[in-house]
PDB file of C-alpha atoms and ligand atoms in Angstrom:
ATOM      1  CA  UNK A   1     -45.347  84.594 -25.227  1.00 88.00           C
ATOM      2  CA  UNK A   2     -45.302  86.889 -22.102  1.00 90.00           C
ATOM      3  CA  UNK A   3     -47.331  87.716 -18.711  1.00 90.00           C
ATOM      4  CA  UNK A   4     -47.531  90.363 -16.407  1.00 90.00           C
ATOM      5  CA  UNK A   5     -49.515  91.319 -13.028  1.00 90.00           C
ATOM      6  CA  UNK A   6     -49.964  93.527 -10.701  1.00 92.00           C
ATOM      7  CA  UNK A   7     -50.675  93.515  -6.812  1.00 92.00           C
ATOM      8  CA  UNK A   8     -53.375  95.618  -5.156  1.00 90.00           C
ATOM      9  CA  UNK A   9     -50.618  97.763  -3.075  1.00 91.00           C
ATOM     10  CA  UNK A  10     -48.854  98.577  -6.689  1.00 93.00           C
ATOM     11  CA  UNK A  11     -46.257  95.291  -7.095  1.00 95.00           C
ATOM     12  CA  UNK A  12     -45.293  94.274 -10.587  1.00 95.00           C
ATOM     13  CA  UNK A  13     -44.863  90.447  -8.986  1.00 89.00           C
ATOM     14  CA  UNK A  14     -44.228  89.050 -12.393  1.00 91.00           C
ATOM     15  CA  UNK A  15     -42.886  90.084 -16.092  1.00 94.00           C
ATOM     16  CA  UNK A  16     -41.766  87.138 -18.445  1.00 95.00           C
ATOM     17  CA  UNK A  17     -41.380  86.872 -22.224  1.00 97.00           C
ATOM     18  CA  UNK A  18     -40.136  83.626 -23.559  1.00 97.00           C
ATOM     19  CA  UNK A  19     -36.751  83.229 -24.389  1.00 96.00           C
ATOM     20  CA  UNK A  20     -37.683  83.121 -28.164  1.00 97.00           C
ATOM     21  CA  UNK A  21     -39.546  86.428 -28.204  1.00 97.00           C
ATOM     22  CA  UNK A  22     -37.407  88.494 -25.923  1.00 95.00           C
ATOM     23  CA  UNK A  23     -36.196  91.554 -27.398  1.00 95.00           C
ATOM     24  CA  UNK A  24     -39.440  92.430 -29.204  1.00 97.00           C
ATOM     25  CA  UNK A  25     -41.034  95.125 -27.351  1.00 96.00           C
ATOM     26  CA  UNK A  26     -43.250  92.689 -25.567  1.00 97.00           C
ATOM     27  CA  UNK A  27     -42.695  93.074 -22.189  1.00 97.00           C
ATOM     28  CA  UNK A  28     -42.713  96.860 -22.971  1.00 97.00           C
ATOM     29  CA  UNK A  29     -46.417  96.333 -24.030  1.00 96.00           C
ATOM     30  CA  UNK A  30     -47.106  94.825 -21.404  1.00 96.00           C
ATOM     31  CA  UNK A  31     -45.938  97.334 -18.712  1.00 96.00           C
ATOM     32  CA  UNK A  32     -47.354  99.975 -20.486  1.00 96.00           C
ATOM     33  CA  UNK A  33     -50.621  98.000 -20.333  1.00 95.00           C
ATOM     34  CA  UNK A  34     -50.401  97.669 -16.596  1.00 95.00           C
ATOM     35  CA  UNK A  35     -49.134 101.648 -15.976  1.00 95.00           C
ATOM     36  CA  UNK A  36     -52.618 102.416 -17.578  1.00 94.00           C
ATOM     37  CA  UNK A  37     -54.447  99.781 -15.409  1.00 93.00           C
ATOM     38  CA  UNK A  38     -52.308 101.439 -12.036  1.00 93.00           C
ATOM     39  CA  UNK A  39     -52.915 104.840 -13.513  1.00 93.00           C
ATOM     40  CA  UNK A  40     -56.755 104.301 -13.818  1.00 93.00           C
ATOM     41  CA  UNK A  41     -56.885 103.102 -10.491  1.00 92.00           C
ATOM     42  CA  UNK A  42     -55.326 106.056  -8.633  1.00 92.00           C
ATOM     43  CA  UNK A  43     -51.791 104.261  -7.779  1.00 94.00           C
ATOM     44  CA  UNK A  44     -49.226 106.887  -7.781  1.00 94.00           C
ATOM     45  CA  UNK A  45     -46.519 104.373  -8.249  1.00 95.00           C
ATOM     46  CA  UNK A  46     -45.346 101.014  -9.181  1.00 96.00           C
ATOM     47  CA  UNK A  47     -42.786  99.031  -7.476  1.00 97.00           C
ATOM     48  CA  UNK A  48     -40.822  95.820  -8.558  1.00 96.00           C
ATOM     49  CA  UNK A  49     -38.221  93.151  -7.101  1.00 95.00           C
ATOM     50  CA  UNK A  50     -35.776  93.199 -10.447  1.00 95.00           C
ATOM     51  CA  UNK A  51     -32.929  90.281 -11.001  1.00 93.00           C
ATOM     52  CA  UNK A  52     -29.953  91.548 -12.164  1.00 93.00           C
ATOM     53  CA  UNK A  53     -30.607  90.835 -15.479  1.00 92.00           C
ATOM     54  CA  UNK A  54     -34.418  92.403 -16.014  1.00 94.00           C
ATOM     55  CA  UNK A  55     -32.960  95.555 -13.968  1.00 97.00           C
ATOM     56  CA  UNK A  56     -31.554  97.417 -17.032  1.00 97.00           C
ATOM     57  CA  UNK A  57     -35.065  96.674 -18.602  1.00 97.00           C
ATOM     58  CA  UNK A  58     -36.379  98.626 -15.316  1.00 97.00           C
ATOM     59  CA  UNK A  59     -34.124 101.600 -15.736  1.00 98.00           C
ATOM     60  CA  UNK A  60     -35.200 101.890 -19.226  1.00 97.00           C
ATOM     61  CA  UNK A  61     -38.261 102.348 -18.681  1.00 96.00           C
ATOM     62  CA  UNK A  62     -38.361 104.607 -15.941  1.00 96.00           C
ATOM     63  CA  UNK A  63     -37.824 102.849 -12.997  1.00 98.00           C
ATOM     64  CA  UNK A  64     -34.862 103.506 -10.254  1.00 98.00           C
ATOM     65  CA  UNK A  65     -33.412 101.269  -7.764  1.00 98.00           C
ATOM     66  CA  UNK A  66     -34.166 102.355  -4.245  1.00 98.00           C
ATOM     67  CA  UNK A  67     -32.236  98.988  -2.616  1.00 97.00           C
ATOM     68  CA  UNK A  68     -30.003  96.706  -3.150  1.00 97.00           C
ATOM     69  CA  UNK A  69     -30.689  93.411  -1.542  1.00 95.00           C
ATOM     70  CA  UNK A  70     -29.912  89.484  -1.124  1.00 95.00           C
ATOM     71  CA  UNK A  71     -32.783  86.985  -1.157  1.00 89.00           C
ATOM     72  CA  UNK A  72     -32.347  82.956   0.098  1.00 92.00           C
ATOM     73  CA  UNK A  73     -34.120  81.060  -2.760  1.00 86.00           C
ATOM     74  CA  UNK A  74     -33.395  76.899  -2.911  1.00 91.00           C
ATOM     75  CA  UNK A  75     -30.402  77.839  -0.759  1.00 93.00           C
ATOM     76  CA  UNK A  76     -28.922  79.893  -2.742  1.00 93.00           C
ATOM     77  CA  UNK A  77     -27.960  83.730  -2.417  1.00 93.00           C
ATOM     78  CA  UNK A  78     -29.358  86.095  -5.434  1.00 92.00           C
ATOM     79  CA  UNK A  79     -29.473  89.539  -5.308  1.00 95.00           C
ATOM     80  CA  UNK A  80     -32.021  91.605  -6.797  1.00 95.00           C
ATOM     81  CA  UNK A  81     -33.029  94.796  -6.989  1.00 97.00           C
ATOM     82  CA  UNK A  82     -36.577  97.247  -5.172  1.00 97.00           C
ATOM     83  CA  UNK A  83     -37.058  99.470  -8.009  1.00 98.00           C
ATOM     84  CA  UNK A  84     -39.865 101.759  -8.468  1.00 97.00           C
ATOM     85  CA  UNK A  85     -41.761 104.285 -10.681  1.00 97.00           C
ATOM     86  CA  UNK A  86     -43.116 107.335  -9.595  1.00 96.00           C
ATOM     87  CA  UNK A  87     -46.359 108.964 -10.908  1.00 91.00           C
ATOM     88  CA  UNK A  88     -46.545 112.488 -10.172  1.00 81.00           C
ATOM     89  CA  UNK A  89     -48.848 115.049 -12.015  1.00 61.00           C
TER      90      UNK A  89
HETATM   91  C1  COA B   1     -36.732  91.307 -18.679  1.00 65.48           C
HETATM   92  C2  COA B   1     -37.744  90.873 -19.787  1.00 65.48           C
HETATM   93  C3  COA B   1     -39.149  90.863 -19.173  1.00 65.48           C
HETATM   94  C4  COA B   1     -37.662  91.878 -20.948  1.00 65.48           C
HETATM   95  O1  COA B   1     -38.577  91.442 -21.959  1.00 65.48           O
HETATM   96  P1  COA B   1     -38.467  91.886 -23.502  1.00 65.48           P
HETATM   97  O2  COA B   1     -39.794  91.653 -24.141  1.00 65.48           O
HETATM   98  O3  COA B   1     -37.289  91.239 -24.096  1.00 65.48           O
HETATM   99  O4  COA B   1     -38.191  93.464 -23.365  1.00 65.48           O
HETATM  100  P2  COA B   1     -38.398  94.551 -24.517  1.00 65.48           P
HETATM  101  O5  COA B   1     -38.152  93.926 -25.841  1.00 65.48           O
HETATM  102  O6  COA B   1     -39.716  95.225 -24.305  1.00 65.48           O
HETATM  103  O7  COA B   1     -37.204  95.541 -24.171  1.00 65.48           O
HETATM  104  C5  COA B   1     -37.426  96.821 -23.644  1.00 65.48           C
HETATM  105  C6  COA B   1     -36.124  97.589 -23.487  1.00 65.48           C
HETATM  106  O8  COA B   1     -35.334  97.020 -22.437  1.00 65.48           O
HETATM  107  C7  COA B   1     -34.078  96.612 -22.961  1.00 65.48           C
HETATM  108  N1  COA B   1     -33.752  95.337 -22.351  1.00 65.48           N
HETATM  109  C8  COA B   1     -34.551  94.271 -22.183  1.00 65.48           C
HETATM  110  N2  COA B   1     -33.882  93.273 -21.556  1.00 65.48           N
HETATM  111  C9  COA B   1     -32.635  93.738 -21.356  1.00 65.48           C
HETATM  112  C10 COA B   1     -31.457  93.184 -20.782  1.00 65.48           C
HETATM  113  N3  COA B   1     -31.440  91.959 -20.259  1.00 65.48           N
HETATM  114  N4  COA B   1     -30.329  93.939 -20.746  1.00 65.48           N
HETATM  115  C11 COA B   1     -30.328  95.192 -21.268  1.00 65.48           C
HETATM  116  N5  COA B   1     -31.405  95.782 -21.826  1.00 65.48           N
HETATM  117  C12 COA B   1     -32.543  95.051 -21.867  1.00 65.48           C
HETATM  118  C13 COA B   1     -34.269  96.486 -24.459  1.00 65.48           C
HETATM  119  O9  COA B   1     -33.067  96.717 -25.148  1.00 65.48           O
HETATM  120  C14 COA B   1     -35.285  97.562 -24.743  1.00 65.48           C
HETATM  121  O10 COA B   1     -34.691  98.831 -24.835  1.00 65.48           O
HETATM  122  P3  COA B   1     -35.150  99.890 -25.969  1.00 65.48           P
HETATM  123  O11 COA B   1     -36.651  99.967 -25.906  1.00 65.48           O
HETATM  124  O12 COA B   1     -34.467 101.139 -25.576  1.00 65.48           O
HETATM  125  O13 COA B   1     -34.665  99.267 -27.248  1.00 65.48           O
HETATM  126  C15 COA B   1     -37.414  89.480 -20.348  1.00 65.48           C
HETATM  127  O14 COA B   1     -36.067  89.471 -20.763  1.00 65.48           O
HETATM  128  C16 COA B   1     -37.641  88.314 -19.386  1.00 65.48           C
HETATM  129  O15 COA B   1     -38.746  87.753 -19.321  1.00 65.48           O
HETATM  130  N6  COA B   1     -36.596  87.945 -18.633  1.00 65.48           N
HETATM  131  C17 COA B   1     -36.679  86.782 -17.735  1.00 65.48           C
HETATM  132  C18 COA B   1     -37.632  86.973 -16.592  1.00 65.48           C
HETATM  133  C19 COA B   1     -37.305  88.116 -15.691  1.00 65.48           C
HETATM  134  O16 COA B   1     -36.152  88.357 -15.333  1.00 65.48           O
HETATM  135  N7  COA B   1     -38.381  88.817 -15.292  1.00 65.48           N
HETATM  136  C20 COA B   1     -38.315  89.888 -14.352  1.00 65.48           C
HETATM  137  C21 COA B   1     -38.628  89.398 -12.975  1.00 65.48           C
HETATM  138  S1  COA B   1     -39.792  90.493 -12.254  1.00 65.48           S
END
Protein backbone atom coordinates (compact mmCIF):
# COMPACT_ATOMS: atom_id res chain seq x y z
CA UNK A 1 0.00 0.00 0.00
CA UNK A 2 2.78 2.59 0.78
CA UNK A 3 6.77 2.94 1.28
CA UNK A 4 9.00 5.23 2.74
CA UNK A 5 12.96 5.69 3.32
CA UNK A 6 15.31 7.56 4.54
CA UNK A 7 19.01 8.55 3.55
CA UNK A 8 21.92 8.50 5.99
CA UNK A 9 22.42 12.53 5.70
CA UNK A 10 18.46 12.86 6.73
CA UNK A 11 16.60 12.63 2.96
CA UNK A 12 13.06 11.37 2.86
CA UNK A 13 14.00 10.06 -0.99
CA UNK A 14 10.68 8.37 -1.27
CA UNK A 15 6.88 8.50 0.17
CA UNK A 16 4.13 6.67 -1.96
CA UNK A 17 0.67 5.32 -1.08
CA UNK A 18 -1.28 3.79 -3.85
CA UNK A 19 -3.75 5.65 -5.52
CA UNK A 20 -6.52 3.46 -3.88
CA UNK A 21 -5.42 4.05 -0.30
CA UNK A 22 -4.44 7.67 -0.43
CA UNK A 23 -6.16 9.75 1.97
CA UNK A 24 -6.00 7.25 4.84
CA UNK A 25 -3.45 8.41 7.16
CA UNK A 26 -0.92 6.10 5.66
CA UNK A 27 1.71 8.03 4.56
CA UNK A 28 1.26 9.93 7.90
CA UNK A 29 2.22 6.57 9.61
CA UNK A 30 4.74 6.21 7.83
CA UNK A 31 6.59 9.56 8.39
CA UNK A 32 5.93 9.41 11.81
CA UNK A 33 7.63 5.98 11.73
CA UNK A 34 10.70 7.39 10.09
CA UNK A 35 10.80 10.86 12.49
CA UNK A 36 11.25 8.21 15.33
CA UNK A 37 13.90 6.20 13.34
CA UNK A 38 15.79 10.00 12.52
CA UNK A 39 15.02 10.99 16.06
CA UNK A 40 16.70 7.82 17.57
CA UNK A 41 19.55 8.31 15.54
CA UNK A 42 20.51 11.87 16.55
CA UNK A 43 19.34 13.67 13.11
CA UNK A 44 18.17 17.04 14.00
CA UNK A 45 16.24 17.31 10.83
CA UNK A 46 14.66 15.82 7.86
CA UNK A 47 14.71 17.15 4.45
CA UNK A 48 12.60 16.25 1.27
CA UNK A 49 12.37 17.10 -2.63
CA UNK A 50 8.26 17.58 -2.64
CA UNK A 51 6.17 17.68 -6.18
CA UNK A 52 3.72 20.10 -6.19
CA UNK A 53 1.17 17.93 -5.33
CA UNK A 54 2.74 15.92 -2.05
CA UNK A 55 3.93 19.60 -0.89
CA UNK A 56 0.68 20.50 0.97
CA UNK A 57 1.09 16.96 2.59
CA UNK A 58 4.69 18.44 3.69
CA UNK A 59 3.34 21.62 5.16
CA UNK A 60 0.91 19.67 7.09
CA UNK A 61 2.97 17.97 8.74
CA UNK A 62 5.49 20.28 9.70
CA UNK A 63 7.65 20.78 7.02
CA UNK A 64 8.52 24.33 5.20
CA UNK A 65 9.79 25.02 1.85
CA UNK A 66 13.26 26.48 1.90
CA UNK A 67 13.48 26.52 -2.30
CA UNK A 68 11.76 26.57 -5.04
CA UNK A 69 13.31 24.77 -7.92
CA UNK A 70 13.05 23.19 -11.61
CA UNK A 71 14.36 19.67 -12.24
CA UNK A 72 14.99 18.11 -16.14
CA UNK A 73 13.34 14.63 -15.85
CA UNK A 74 12.61 12.65 -19.52
CA UNK A 75 12.98 16.17 -20.92
CA UNK A 76 10.64 17.66 -19.30
CA UNK A 77 10.63 20.72 -16.77
CA UNK A 78 8.89 19.93 -13.16
CA UNK A 79 9.24 21.92 -10.36
CA UNK A 80 9.38 20.73 -6.96
CA UNK A 81 9.91 21.81 -3.83
CA UNK A 82 13.41 21.42 -0.76
CA UNK A 83 11.35 21.28 2.23
CA UNK A 84 12.51 20.44 5.59
CA UNK A 85 11.72 19.71 9.29
CA UNK A 86 13.51 20.95 12.04
CA UNK A 87 14.13 19.08 15.36
CA UNK A 88 15.05 21.30 18.06
CA UNK A 89 14.79 20.44 21.86
C1 LIG B 1 1.58 12.60 -0.92
C2 LIG B 1 1.12 11.20 -0.41
C3 LIG B 1 2.37 10.43 0.05
C4 LIG B 1 0.14 11.39 0.75
O1 LIG B 1 -0.28 10.10 1.18
P1 LIG B 1 -1.64 9.84 2.01
O2 LIG B 1 -1.52 8.51 2.67
O3 LIG B 1 -2.78 10.07 1.12
O4 LIG B 1 -1.57 11.01 3.11
P2 LIG B 1 -2.40 11.05 4.48
O5 LIG B 1 -3.69 10.35 4.30
O6 LIG B 1 -1.50 10.59 5.58
O7 LIG B 1 -2.66 12.62 4.59
C5 LIG B 1 -2.02 13.41 5.55
C6 LIG B 1 -2.51 14.85 5.49
O8 LIG B 1 -2.04 15.49 4.30
C7 LIG B 1 -3.16 15.94 3.54
N1 LIG B 1 -2.87 15.66 2.14
C8 LIG B 1 -2.38 14.53 1.61
N2 LIG B 1 -2.24 14.67 0.27
C9 LIG B 1 -2.68 15.91 -0.02
C10 LIG B 1 -2.82 16.64 -1.23
N3 LIG B 1 -2.44 16.14 -2.41
N4 LIG B 1 -3.32 17.90 -1.17
C11 LIG B 1 -3.70 18.44 0.02
N5 LIG B 1 -3.60 17.80 1.20
C12 LIG B 1 -3.09 16.54 1.17
C13 LIG B 1 -4.35 15.15 4.04
O9 LIG B 1 -5.55 15.87 3.88
C14 LIG B 1 -4.02 14.94 5.49
O10 LIG B 1 -4.33 16.08 6.26
P3 LIG B 1 -5.01 15.93 7.72
O11 LIG B 1 -4.19 14.93 8.49
O12 LIG B 1 -4.95 17.30 8.27
O13 LIG B 1 -6.39 15.41 7.42
C15 LIG B 1 0.40 10.40 -1.51
O14 LIG B 1 -0.65 11.20 -2.02
C16 LIG B 1 1.28 9.93 -2.67
O15 LIG B 1 1.87 8.84 -2.61
N6 LIG B 1 1.37 10.75 -3.72
C17 LIG B 1 2.12 10.36 -4.93
C18 LIG B 1 3.59 10.23 -4.70
C19 LIG B 1 4.26 11.48 -4.24
O16 LIG B 1 3.99 12.58 -4.72
N7 LIG B 1 5.19 11.28 -3.29
C20 LIG B 1 6.02 12.32 -2.77
C21 LIG B 1 7.34 12.34 -3.48
S1 LIG B 1 8.61 12.43 -2.28
Amino acid sequence: MGFSDLTGDGCLDMIFVHPDFQGLGIASRLLSRVEKEALNLGFTRIYTEASRTARPFFERRGFRVITRQTVEKRGQSLENFRMEKLYTE
